[in-house]
Coordinates of C-alpha atoms in Angstrom, one line a residue:
M1 CA -15.6 -20.4 -25.1
E2 CA -13.6 -17.2 -25.2
Y3 CA -16.0 -15.5 -22.5
L4 CA -15.6 -18.6 -20.3
N5 CA -11.9 -18.3 -20.5
L6 CA -12.1 -14.5 -19.5
I7 CA -14.3 -15.4 -16.6
L8 CA -12.1 -18.4 -15.4
R9 CA -9.0 -16.1 -15.5
S10 CA -10.7 -13.5 -13.7
F11 CA -11.7 -15.7 -11.0
F12 CA -8.3 -17.2 -10.8
F13 CA -6.3 -13.9 -10.6
Y14 CA -8.8 -12.6 -8.2
F15 CA -7.9 -15.2 -5.6
L16 CA -4.4 -15.0 -6.5
I17 CA -4.0 -11.5 -5.8
I18 CA -5.9 -11.7 -2.5
L19 CA -3.6 -14.4 -1.4
Y20 CA -0.5 -12.3 -2.2
L21 CA -2.0 -9.4 -0.4
R22 CA -2.5 -11.6 2.7
L23 CA 1.0 -12.9 2.5
M24 CA 2.4 -9.3 2.1
G25 CA 0.8 -8.3 5.3
K26 CA -2.3 -6.4 6.6
R27 CA -2.1 -2.5 5.9
E28 CA -4.7 0.2 5.5
V29 CA -4.5 2.0 2.0
G30 CA -3.4 5.3 3.8
E31 CA -0.5 3.4 5.4
L32 CA 1.1 2.1 2.1
S33 CA 4.6 3.3 1.4
V34 CA 5.7 4.5 -2.1
F35 CA 7.4 1.2 -2.6
D36 CA 4.3 -0.6 -1.8
L37 CA 2.2 1.6 -4.1
V38 CA 4.6 1.1 -6.9
L39 CA 4.6 -2.9 -6.4
Y40 CA 0.6 -3.0 -6.3
F41 CA 0.4 -0.9 -9.4
L42 CA 2.7 -3.1 -11.2
M43 CA 1.0 -6.2 -10.0
T44 CA -2.4 -5.1 -11.0
E45 CA -1.3 -3.9 -14.4
L46 CA 0.2 -7.3 -15.0
L47 CA -2.9 -9.1 -14.0
A48 CA -5.3 -6.8 -16.1
I49 CA -3.2 -7.5 -19.1
S50 CA -3.2 -11.1 -18.6
I51 CA -7.0 -11.2 -18.1
S52 CA -7.6 -9.5 -21.3
S53 CA -4.9 -11.5 -23.2
V54 CA -6.6 -14.8 -23.4
D55 CA -4.1 -16.1 -25.9
E56 CA -1.1 -15.7 -23.6
S57 CA -0.1 -18.3 -21.1
I58 CA -1.0 -17.3 -17.4
W59 CA 2.4 -18.4 -16.3
K60 CA 3.7 -15.3 -18.0
T61 CA 1.9 -13.4 -15.5
I62 CA 2.2 -15.7 -12.4
F63 CA 5.9 -15.6 -12.5
P64 CA 6.5 -11.8 -12.6
V65 CA 3.6 -11.3 -9.9
T66 CA 5.2 -14.0 -7.8
T67 CA 8.5 -12.4 -8.1
L68 CA 7.2 -8.9 -7.1
A69 CA 5.3 -10.4 -4.2
F70 CA 8.3 -12.3 -2.9
L71 CA 10.4 -9.0 -3.3
Q72 CA 8.0 -7.1 -1.2
I73 CA 7.9 -9.9 1.5
A74 CA 11.8 -10.0 1.5
L75 CA 12.4 -6.2 1.7
S76 CA 9.6 -5.9 4.6
W77 CA 11.3 -8.5 6.6
F78 CA 14.8 -6.8 6.0
L79 CA 13.3 -3.4 6.7
L80 CA 11.7 -4.8 9.8
K81 CA 15.3 -5.7 11.2
K82 CA 17.1 -2.6 9.9
K83 CA 15.6 0.6 11.0
K84 CA 18.3 2.8 9.4
Y85 CA 17.3 1.4 6.0
R86 CA 13.5 1.5 6.9
D87 CA 13.8 5.3 7.4
I88 CA 15.7 5.7 4.1
I89 CA 13.0 3.8 2.1
E90 CA 9.9 4.5 3.9
G91 CA 10.8 7.7 5.7
K92 CA 9.9 8.7 9.3
P93 CA 7.4 11.0 11.0
A94 CA 8.2 14.7 10.9
L95 CA 7.4 16.9 13.8
L96 CA 5.9 20.2 12.2
I97 CA 4.6 21.8 15.6
C98 CA 6.4 21.1 18.8
N99 CA 5.1 22.5 22.0
G100 CA 2.9 25.1 20.0
K101 CA 5.8 26.2 18.0
I102 CA 6.0 25.6 14.1
M103 CA 9.2 24.1 13.0
Q104 CA 10.0 25.9 9.9
E105 CA 13.1 24.2 9.1
E106 CA 11.4 20.7 9.3
M107 CA 8.6 22.0 7.0
K108 CA 11.3 23.0 4.4
R109 CA 12.8 19.6 4.6
Q110 CA 9.5 18.0 4.0
R111 CA 8.7 20.6 1.3
Y112 CA 5.4 21.3 3.2
T113 CA 3.9 24.7 2.8
I114 CA 2.0 26.7 5.3
D115 CA -1.1 26.3 3.2
D116 CA -0.8 22.5 3.6
L117 CA -0.5 22.9 7.3
L118 CA -3.4 25.2 7.7
Y119 CA -5.6 22.9 5.5
Q120 CA -4.7 19.6 7.3
I121 CA -5.3 21.5 10.8
R122 CA -8.8 22.8 9.7
D123 CA -9.5 19.1 8.3
K124 CA -8.9 18.1 12.0
D125 CA -11.6 20.5 13.3
V126 CA -9.0 22.9 14.8
G127 CA -9.5 26.4 14.0
S128 CA -6.0 27.9 14.5
V129 CA -2.4 26.8 14.7
S130 CA -2.4 28.4 18.2
E131 CA -4.7 25.6 19.5
V132 CA -2.1 23.0 18.4
E133 CA 0.4 21.6 20.8
F134 CA 1.9 18.9 18.6
A135 CA 1.5 18.3 14.8
I136 CA 3.2 15.2 13.4
L137 CA 3.4 14.5 9.6
E138 CA 3.1 10.5 9.5
N139 CA 4.9 8.6 6.8
S140 CA 1.4 8.0 4.9
G141 CA 1.3 11.8 4.6
V142 CA -1.5 12.1 7.1
L143 CA -1.0 14.9 9.6
S144 CA -1.7 13.9 13.3
V145 CA -2.8 16.8 15.4
L146 CA -2.9 17.1 19.2
K147 CA -4.5 20.0 20.8
K148 CA -3.5 22.3 23.8
G149 CA -5.1 21.0 27.0
Q150 CA -5.5 17.5 25.6
T151 CA -2.0 16.3 25.6
P152 CA 0.2 15.1 28.6
L153 CA 2.7 17.5 29.9
L154 CA 5.5 15.6 28.0
F155 CA 4.8 14.1 24.7
P156 CA 6.1 10.5 24.6
F157 CA 9.2 10.4 22.3
P158 CA 10.8 7.2 21.3
L159 CA 14.4 7.3 22.4
I160 CA 15.2 3.6 21.6
S161 CA 13.5 1.7 18.8
D162 CA 14.0 -2.0 18.3
G163 CA 17.4 -2.0 20.0
E164 CA 18.7 1.2 18.3
I165 CA 19.2 4.6 20.1
Q166 CA 17.4 7.4 18.2
V167 CA 20.2 10.1 18.2
D168 CA 18.2 12.6 16.4
M169 CA 15.2 12.2 18.8
L170 CA 17.6 12.6 21.8
Y171 CA 19.0 15.8 20.1
R172 CA 15.4 17.2 19.6
C173 CA 14.8 16.5 23.3
G174 CA 17.9 18.2 24.4
L175 CA 19.3 15.0 25.7
N176 CA 22.4 12.7 24.9
Q177 CA 23.3 9.1 24.8
K178 CA 25.3 9.4 28.1
W179 CA 22.2 10.5 29.8
L180 CA 20.3 7.8 28.5
L181 CA 22.6 5.0 29.1
E182 CA 23.0 6.2 32.7
K183 CA 19.1 6.3 33.2
L184 CA 19.0 2.7 31.7
R185 CA 21.7 1.3 34.0
K186 CA 20.0 2.8 37.2
L187 CA 16.9 1.0 36.1
G188 CA 18.7 -2.1 35.6
Y189 CA 19.1 -2.2 31.8
N190 CA 22.7 -2.6 30.7
D191 CA 22.3 -3.2 26.9
P192 CA 20.0 -0.9 24.8
K193 CA 20.0 -3.8 22.2
D194 CA 17.8 -5.7 24.5
I195 CA 15.1 -2.9 24.4
F196 CA 12.3 -3.1 21.8
I197 CA 10.8 0.4 22.7
C198 CA 11.9 3.1 25.2
L199 CA 9.6 6.1 25.4
W200 CA 10.4 9.3 27.2
E201 CA 7.1 10.5 28.7
K202 CA 5.7 12.3 31.8
G203 CA 6.6 9.4 34.3
G204 CA 10.1 8.8 33.2
L205 CA 11.1 6.2 30.8
H206 CA 8.7 3.6 29.6
I207 CA 10.6 0.4 28.6
T208 CA 9.4 -2.7 26.8
L209 CA 11.9 -5.4 26.4
K210 CA 12.3 -7.7 23.3
E211 CA 10.4 -11.0 23.5
G212 CA 13.5 -13.0 23.4
V213 CA 14.9 -11.2 26.1
M214 CA 11.9 -11.4 28.2
K215 CA 11.5 -15.2 27.6
A216 CA 15.3 -15.6 28.6
Q217 CA 14.6 -13.6 31.8
G218 CA 11.4 -15.7 32.4
M219 CA 13.4 -18.9 32.0
E220 CA 16.2 -17.6 34.2
K221 CA 13.5 -16.7 37.0
C222 CA 12.0 -20.1 36.7
R223 CA 15.6 -21.7 37.1
Q224 CA 16.1 -19.6 40.2
K225 CA 12.8 -20.6 41.6
I226 CA 13.4 -24.2 41.1
S227 CA 16.9 -24.0 42.7
C228 CA 15.5 -22.3 45.8
Q229 CA 12.7 -25.0 46.1
Q230 CA 15.4 -27.6 45.8
A231 CA 17.5 -26.0 48.4
N232 CA 14.7 -25.4 50.7
K233 CA 13.8 -29.2 50.4
Q234 CA 17.4 -30.2 51.1
R235 CA 17.4 -27.9 54.1
I236 CA 14.1 -29.6 55.4
L237 CA 15.6 -33.2 54.8
S238 CA 18.6 -32.3 56.5
K239 CA 16.8 -30.8 59.5
N240 CA 14.7 -33.8 59.9
R241 CA 17.8 -36.2 59.9
D242 CA 19.4 -34.1 62.5
Q243 CA 16.2 -34.4 64.7
K244 CA 16.1 -38.2 64.3
D245 CA 19.8 -38.4 65.2
Q246 CA 19.2 -36.3 68.3
A247 CA 16.2 -38.5 69.3
K248 CA 18.2 -41.6 69.1

């Protein structure tokens, strides 16, 4: 009976952890933040203890595991809306090589040694730092490497993310908010908060609006189209009446 209880607990907690992982969102292992890893370790440790402790009630495990899952979901939703806090908790990508130049100050801030950099570059099948145009240290700790001759003339930099102007990115690119706002006004965008992502790349600014703004603009265009159709219909009816009056 004891072994049967162990088997049933194992099946139950297996499907429970799969359910919670699905609710917490799809992510690759390499993309997990430190906060995610801590939560997953806590959850798996609680489940392992509960499976082996057959005399303990499973509710003593379900409650804390459910609390941790809810905490992760709530925090993820909050960080999705607040990029400033997302950068604090999860960090943000660091540019270690820009236009072929090693960013020494950035490497110091990231506590990233030259040996780490050379190892990661070799791991990307690149023989020398001189072959690298851009190297970006992602939040997951993976180094993204773009070789010279394989990159566009201007690497796409996010100047606006989820409605927030990235002041530090503007500074890196030698730009300022006044220049950006003027460019946006010329393109017909008056409020940066309406923009989901704005990339500065070779062809200029690449802009994607937020879904709510796009839907509102689509509805406005539909209303304008309907108004034009109704106005045209009224003009046609009025013209027909005038022709009938003239015929009489």
